[in-house]
Amino acid sequence: MALGYGYLLGLLATTILLRLMDWLMIPMTFSLPVIVLGMTTGLILWRRQHFLRWPCLNQTTEKSQSFWARVLWVLLLIWLAVRLLNLVLEVIWLPLYPWDAWSTWMVRPQAWLEWKRLVPFSDAQAWLADTTGMTYHIEAWRYPLTVSLIALWSALAAGQWHEATVNLAWWGCGLALAFGFYGQARLWGATALTALIFTWLLLSLPLLDAHIALAGYADLWLATVFGLAAISLMHWIRFRDYQQGILALSLGLFCPTIKLEGTVWALLLLIAALAAWLPKRHFIGLTGIAVIAIIALFSAGGWSASIPGLGDLQITTSLIKIPGLGEFPLVYWNSWQAIVDSGFVLDNWHLLFYLVPIVFLLALWQIRHAERPDLPTTTLLVTLLLLAFFILFFFTAAGQWAKDFTSLNRIMLHFVPAILFWMLTVFVPPRQSDQSSLAV
Amino acid sequence: MHSITRVSHHRSAEIVALLWSIVGGVLLTILGFLLYYLGSGLMTTCPPLIWSGQQLMVVVGQSHLAADSLEIQPVNNTVFFRLSPKGFTARPYGRLVWRIDGLDARQDARLIWQIQSDSSNARQLPIRFDDLQRGVIDLRDQPDWQGYIVSLGLLVRGSFPQPLRVEHIELQPEALGVGALLDQAWQEWTTSEYWSQRSAHFISGAPYRALFHPVVMIAVWIGLSVILYGGFQRLAWPQHSWRLWPFATLFLIGWWMLDLRWQMDLAQRTMATYQRFAGKNNLEKQQAADDGELFNFLQKIRSYLPAQPVRIFIINNDEANRKLLRNYMTARARYHLQPHNSFAAVSDWSQLSQARPGDYILVLQPDKGTHREQADLQYIHQQHLLKWESGELLVESIYGEALGQLLRVKSS
């Protein structure tokens, strides 16, 4: 788990340091962030017994694992190793391939690498009017910078724009997701075999593998950041472990800096956190007020307000406009065929979505009959994710591209790690929360 | 001791029951799919595909709609048209039928198509004269008529005593036998297509409109096996409660089979990547990529640019290419010319008039100048002018070849 979360947080911290260097007008280098991160890591390790405590894994349960369970664990690990080897070969051999990579995410770092600073990317008018030659333009100039900064970091390490070196960060992201997922599954209370099976279910998803092999899209990063944030949140909901809460908060805050829709996904995490934190009747009351307000708003034809410094916020029956995110005309799109094809016919997700309704029923049964105080909130989180997906592809302009699958599966990719971990929590009861802690 | 033996015996019986459920599920699934496609299922899944004259895309030739047909005049004794894209699985469609006037024994007529798993290679079938006369081709015997067809067209070369008049073209399904269906299933399960720009959006796992989609088949198999096992369980051990592990095992075996298929697909893709790119440095990889020709051209362009990044307008001067491929060429050129500061989103020619002395303009010609007269931008060499409909710029020609030209702005 430390490897997974550490890789991710380390890279995200690096992007902050690179922004800081630019703000302080320090030419960007590879070594300065390394020094800062190294010192920070050293400090954390030196003082770790004061604030890093993780629960012990149940050694008795581990020793009682049968011989065949161990054999299966080893075989599964070999299978995953073969998969990761296959993917890393693609990453190393293939030149930068996917469209959004060479048209957007990997254009900016090359300019930054040249100038050793974060030269601005702006709209067409700004480029045409620019006299310095240092204002660049791409069509998606509004997109957040973090993924491009991650690519820049790798290029700084290589000293040049070397695609294989830059693309390796994507493979590392996939590996971090796997490590983080496995570690969290074990911490939850799953046996080594169960944790590895679920990690295999995640890492075997064809679309996830495609995003690792065809490095350059931002969706893998958002899936990993949001996924590990949601998983930490599920841990916090169950065990009230403040360390998991900090992880969830840290990673959740980064979601908007990966892709614009990360802002909405982070808000969904916030709603789930509120549901866990507030007394039940308060949360239900708040939800009721929100629903009534939305109904009243739509009945009255909508509402708009101007937010100083940000722009106009507008919510009407035909348009939602959120400053910083964009405008979303509300039109109904019949995207059912595309969703059924994506989830149940094409091999994007193997059999994952056949399992979703079954697990939902199991979760509802457990909520009614078993002592699982965490399940209502974590199931609410998954429900919110699927509801957001539904609204996006049935009521906004995104629906017009659903039939071409141009964004349908990439959005679902963001949610899949969280959904899969939630499934694990339905099948695997949480560890006994009175296990003693171990200082790392 | 007696209870341990009983538990052990019961566990063995469960495993045997599970194995029988798996085998029974496999047999029922295969039988079910076969019976469906041997019956009316094939005609339901693969209805006749019909194209009228209006649904043809003429690539070579001059066409106009006349009543309910499309009349095509040849250009350079050639007519080539594509049927509007309706991807389909080849094997069920055994007959191509058409009503086309103007075909002649002296012409060389060929059916041309591309399949999804090998879209860079076009397959051809010369049409025999008696087939031309009958207006029917039997496709079942053609070894290359397989896979998922993404593009289909007709090429006719030779003398044209009269224009071609195309009324309609129809692909008709024909019944398949058990052997052909099983062969089709095997092909669909083992098909591998190389990476494409849609790979980041979806992984089809089999040709898009496959008859035996792996995910669907595995889901059906799991469902049937669950029913069979559940039946065994209720009949043999009615007093025992349901346990999770047999159902989880079925699910995981099904998932693993899909993953095995995906791993084989991945391995084939990686082999193709290896053959194409392994052992090459950055430069060689770009040269071996799909746009290698453009890359080589841009390397020459780069040699004429200063070392310090400069501003460059990048324009695709081929309207047909722009419509077909959106901004692919200009965006690729921008990427390859980094870190030069390129503007690849010229949407309005008036933006060119904002170019300043010292700016560069890269005019790309994907058609290599074959439609020069129809291009939006024209370079007048004697006057050092770059002209478009509503403006002009005084420029200096730096370098040019068939694929494009680099100009430097002198003044507005």
mmCIF file of N, CA and C in Angstrom, chain B residues 235-296:
data_model
loop_
_atom_site.group_PDB
_atom_site.id
_atom_site.type_symbol
_atom_site.label_atom_id
_atom_site.label_comp_id
_atom_site.label_asym_id
_atom_site.label_seq_id
_atom_site.Cartn_x
_atom_site.Cartn_y
_atom_site.Cartn_z
ATOM 1 N N LEU B 235 -31.487 -30.717 -5.307
ATOM 2 C CA LEU B 235 -31.955 -32.097 -5.406
ATOM 3 C C LEU B 235 -31.147 -33.024 -4.509
ATOM 4 N N ALA B 236 -29.814 -32.842 -4.506
ATOM 5 C CA ALA B 236 -28.944 -33.780 -3.780
ATOM 6 C C ALA B 236 -28.853 -33.454 -2.291
ATOM 7 N N TRP B 237 -28.788 -32.161 -1.974
ATOM 8 C CA TRP B 237 -28.592 -31.788 -0.573
ATOM 9 C C TRP B 237 -29.592 -30.718 -0.179
ATOM 10 N N PRO B 238 -30.861 -31.035 -0.163
ATOM 11 C CA PRO B 238 -31.854 -30.000 0.114
ATOM 12 C C PRO B 238 -31.705 -29.372 1.489
ATOM 13 N N GLN B 239 -31.069 -30.098 2.424
ATOM 14 C CA GLN B 239 -30.981 -29.565 3.785
ATOM 15 C C GLN B 239 -29.792 -28.620 3.959
ATOM 16 N N HIS B 240 -28.859 -28.651 2.994
ATOM 17 C CA HIS B 240 -27.692 -27.785 3.130
ATOM 18 C C HIS B 240 -28.008 -26.378 2.661
ATOM 19 N N SER B 241 -27.380 -25.394 3.325
ATOM 20 C CA SER B 241 -27.615 -24.005 2.915
ATOM 21 C C SER B 241 -26.702 -23.662 1.734
ATOM 22 N N TRP B 242 -27.069 -22.616 1.033
ATOM 23 C CA TRP B 242 -26.276 -22.182 -0.113
ATOM 24 C C TRP B 242 -24.913 -21.700 0.338
ATOM 25 N N ARG B 243 -23.889 -22.029 -0.446
ATOM 26 C CA ARG B 243 -22.547 -21.540 -0.143
ATOM 27 C C ARG B 243 -22.034 -20.725 -1.316
ATOM 28 N N LEU B 244 -21.186 -19.789 -0.974
ATOM 29 C CA LEU B 244 -20.740 -18.831 -1.990
ATOM 30 C C LEU B 244 -19.707 -19.423 -2.940
ATOM 31 N N TRP B 245 -18.845 -20.309 -2.420
ATOM 32 C CA TRP B 245 -17.647 -20.652 -3.182
ATOM 33 C C TRP B 245 -17.933 -21.292 -4.557
ATOM 34 N N PRO B 246 -18.970 -22.152 -4.712
ATOM 35 C CA PRO B 246 -19.165 -22.702 -6.064
ATOM 36 C C PRO B 246 -19.539 -21.630 -7.080
ATOM 37 N N PHE B 247 -20.373 -20.667 -6.661
ATOM 38 C CA PHE B 247 -20.800 -19.631 -7.591
ATOM 39 C C PHE B 247 -19.646 -18.667 -7.895
ATOM 40 N N ALA B 248 -18.865 -18.371 -6.850
ATOM 41 C CA ALA B 248 -17.693 -17.521 -7.053
ATOM 42 C C ALA B 248 -16.707 -18.214 -7.992
ATOM 43 N N THR B 249 -16.555 -19.515 -7.825
ATOM 44 C CA THR B 249 -15.630 -20.266 -8.689
ATOM 45 C C THR B 249 -16.077 -20.197 -10.143
ATOM 46 N N LEU B 250 -17.377 -20.384 -10.371
ATOM 47 C CA LEU B 250 -17.888 -20.300 -11.747
ATOM 48 C C LEU B 250 -17.604 -18.925 -12.335
ATOM 49 N N PHE B 251 -17.898 -17.907 -11.544
ATOM 50 C CA PHE B 251 -17.694 -16.539 -12.020
ATOM 51 C C PHE B 251 -16.227 -16.293 -12.349
ATOM 52 N N LEU B 252 -15.349 -16.735 -11.438
ATOM 53 C CA LEU B 252 -13.924 -16.467 -11.640
ATOM 54 C C LEU B 252 -13.359 -17.263 -12.815
ATOM 55 N N ILE B 253 -13.850 -18.468 -13.012
ATOM 56 C CA ILE B 253 -13.400 -19.233 -14.187
ATOM 57 C C ILE B 253 -13.827 -18.503 -15.459
ATOM 58 N N GLY B 254 -15.065 -18.017 -15.464
ATOM 59 C CA GLY B 254 -15.543 -17.280 -16.638
ATOM 60 C C GLY B 254 -14.707 -16.037 -16.882
ATOM 61 N N TRP B 255 -14.434 -15.313 -15.817
ATOM 62 C CA TRP B 255 -13.618 -14.097 -15.942
ATOM 63 C C TRP B 255 -12.234 -14.462 -16.466
ATOM 64 N N TRP B 256 -11.675 -15.530 -15.930
ATOM 65 C CA TRP B 256 -10.331 -15.917 -16.353
ATOM 66 C C TRP B 256 -10.294 -16.306 -17.832
ATOM 67 N N MET B 257 -11.347 -16.954 -18.316
ATOM 68 C CA MET B 257 -11.376 -17.311 -19.735
ATOM 69 C C MET B 257 -11.369 -16.064 -20.608
ATOM 70 N N LEU B 258 -12.144 -15.058 -20.198
ATOM 71 C CA LEU B 258 -12.113 -13.795 -20.943
ATOM 72 C C LEU B 258 -10.743 -13.142 -20.840
ATOM 73 N N ASP B 259 -10.130 -13.264 -19.659
ATOM 74 C CA ASP B 259 -8.818 -12.650 -19.493
ATOM 75 C C ASP B 259 -7.757 -13.398 -20.284
ATOM 76 N N LEU B 260 -7.931 -14.691 -20.393
ATOM 77 C CA LEU B 260 -7.001 -15.483 -21.204
ATOM 78 C C LEU B 260 -7.086 -15.036 -22.669
ATOM 79 N N ARG B 261 -8.316 -14.858 -23.142
ATOM 80 C CA ARG B 261 -8.526 -14.390 -24.511
ATOM 81 C C ARG B 261 -7.898 -13.006 -24.699
ATOM 82 N N TRP B 262 -8.088 -12.129 -23.700
ATOM 83 C CA TRP B 262 -7.538 -10.777 -23.784
ATOM 84 C C TRP B 262 -6.008 -10.818 -23.738
ATOM 85 N N GLN B 263 -5.454 -11.694 -22.914
ATOM 86 C CA GLN B 263 -4.006 -11.792 -22.819
ATOM 87 C C GLN B 263 -3.414 -12.244 -24.154
ATOM 88 N N MET B 264 -4.088 -13.194 -24.820
ATOM 89 C CA MET B 264 -3.614 -13.641 -26.129
ATOM 90 C C MET B 264 -3.693 -12.509 -27.148
ATOM 91 N N ASP B 265 -4.767 -11.742 -27.066
ATOM 92 C CA ASP B 265 -4.929 -10.582 -27.949
ATOM 93 C C ASP B 265 -3.805 -9.579 -27.690
ATOM 94 N N LEU B 266 -3.554 -9.288 -26.410
ATOM 95 C CA LEU B 266 -2.489 -8.348 -26.036
ATOM 96 C C LEU B 266 -1.136 -8.827 -26.541
ATOM 97 N N ALA B 267 -0.896 -10.123 -26.366
ATOM 98 C CA ALA B 267 0.395 -10.669 -26.784
ATOM 99 C C ALA B 267 0.587 -10.493 -28.296
ATOM 100 N N GLN B 268 -0.482 -10.709 -29.066
ATOM 101 C CA GLN B 268 -0.378 -10.523 -30.516
ATOM 102 C C GLN B 268 -0.115 -9.066 -30.864
ATOM 103 N N ARG B 269 -0.772 -8.166 -30.147
ATOM 104 C CA ARG B 269 -0.531 -6.742 -30.403
ATOM 105 C C ARG B 269 0.920 -6.389 -30.087
ATOM 106 N N THR B 270 1.412 -6.945 -28.974
ATOM 107 C CA THR B 270 2.786 -6.624 -28.581
ATOM 108 C C THR B 270 3.779 -7.213 -29.572
ATOM 109 N N MET B 271 3.477 -8.371 -30.128
ATOM 110 C CA MET B 271 4.349 -8.937 -31.164
ATOM 111 C C MET B 271 4.420 -8.011 -32.366
ATOM 112 N N ALA B 272 3.257 -7.463 -32.743
ATOM 113 C CA ALA B 272 3.237 -6.542 -33.871
ATOM 114 C C ALA B 272 4.009 -5.265 -33.533
ATOM 115 N N THR B 273 3.887 -4.798 -32.292
ATOM 116 C CA THR B 273 4.640 -3.621 -31.863
ATOM 117 C C THR B 273 6.138 -3.916 -31.897
ATOM 118 N N TYR B 274 6.489 -5.102 -31.430
ATOM 119 C CA TYR B 274 7.890 -5.519 -31.423
ATOM 120 C C TYR B 274 8.470 -5.504 -32.840
ATOM 121 N N GLN B 275 7.713 -6.092 -33.765
ATOM 122 C CA GLN B 275 8.227 -6.171 -35.143
ATOM 123 C C GLN B 275 8.398 -4.792 -35.755
ATOM 124 N N ARG B 276 7.554 -3.887 -35.317
ATOM 125 C CA ARG B 276 7.560 -2.574 -35.965
ATOM 126 C C ARG B 276 8.518 -1.585 -35.295
ATOM 127 N N PHE B 277 8.638 -1.674 -33.949
ATOM 128 C CA PHE B 277 9.305 -0.582 -33.235
ATOM 129 C C PHE B 277 10.454 -0.989 -32.316
ATOM 130 N N ALA B 278 10.547 -2.271 -31.982
ATOM 131 C CA ALA B 278 11.539 -2.659 -30.988
ATOM 132 C C ALA B 278 12.952 -2.377 -31.489
ATOM 133 N N GLY B 279 13.789 -1.920 -30.594
ATOM 134 C CA GLY B 279 15.182 -1.683 -30.928
ATOM 135 C C GLY B 279 15.438 -0.375 -31.651
ATOM 136 N N LYS B 280 14.395 0.393 -31.876
ATOM 137 C CA LYS B 280 14.566 1.657 -32.613
ATOM 138 C C LYS B 280 14.691 2.814 -31.626
ATOM 139 N N ASN B 281 15.470 3.827 -32.000
ATOM 140 C CA ASN B 281 15.533 5.004 -31.147
ATOM 141 C C ASN B 281 14.340 5.906 -31.437
ATOM 142 N N ASN B 282 14.292 7.022 -30.726
ATOM 143 C CA ASN B 282 13.134 7.927 -30.826
ATOM 144 C C ASN B 282 12.835 8.311 -32.275
ATOM 145 N N LEU B 283 13.901 8.694 -32.975
ATOM 146 C CA LEU B 283 13.763 9.161 -34.360
ATOM 147 C C LEU B 283 13.260 8.037 -35.257
ATOM 148 N N GLU B 284 13.844 6.874 -35.116
ATOM 149 C CA GLU B 284 13.463 5.742 -35.972
ATOM 150 C C GLU B 284 12.028 5.310 -35.705
ATOM 151 N N LYS B 285 11.613 5.415 -34.454
ATOM 152 C CA LYS B 285 10.218 5.047 -34.131
ATOM 153 C C LYS B 285 9.254 5.975 -34.839
ATOM 154 N N GLN B 286 9.549 7.270 -34.813
ATOM 155 C CA GLN B 286 8.653 8.225 -35.479
ATOM 156 C C GLN B 286 8.611 7.946 -36.977
ATOM 157 N N GLN B 287 9.748 7.556 -37.527
ATOM 158 C CA GLN B 287 9.795 7.276 -38.969
ATOM 159 C C GLN B 287 9.011 6.013 -39.313
ATOM 160 N N ALA B 288 8.956 5.079 -38.369
ATOM 161 C CA ALA B 288 8.231 3.825 -38.608
ATOM 162 C C ALA B 288 6.748 3.935 -38.289
ATOM 163 N N ALA B 289 6.345 5.056 -37.673
ATOM 164 C CA ALA B 289 4.937 5.212 -37.264
ATOM 165 C C ALA B 289 4.048 5.467 -38.482
ATOM 166 N N ASP B 290 2.724 5.522 -38.236
ATOM 167 C CA ASP B 290 1.764 5.694 -39.338
ATOM 168 C C ASP B 290 2.014 6.962 -40.141
ATOM 169 N N ASP B 291 2.489 8.019 -39.469
ATOM 170 C CA ASP B 291 2.726 9.279 -40.178
ATOM 171 C C ASP B 291 4.214 9.485 -40.416
ATOM 172 N N GLY B 292 4.937 8.415 -40.681
ATOM 173 C CA GLY B 292 6.376 8.500 -40.899
ATOM 174 C C GLY B 292 6.756 9.438 -42.023
ATOM 175 N N GLU B 293 5.962 9.423 -43.079
ATOM 176 C CA GLU B 293 6.267 10.292 -44.221
ATOM 177 C C GLU B 293 6.167 11.762 -43.803
ATOM 178 N N LEU B 294 5.107 12.079 -43.058
ATOM 179 C CA LEU B 294 4.948 13.457 -42.573
ATOM 180 C C LEU B 294 6.104 13.813 -41.654
ATOM 181 N N PHE B 295 6.484 12.874 -40.779
ATOM 182 C CA PHE B 295 7.576 13.133 -39.841
ATOM 183 C C PHE B 295 8.878 13.447 -40.579
ATOM 184 N N ASN B 296 9.193 12.658 -41.582
ATOM 185 C CA ASN B 296 10.432 12.897 -42.349
ATOM 186 C C ASN B 296 10.408 14.275 -42.998
#
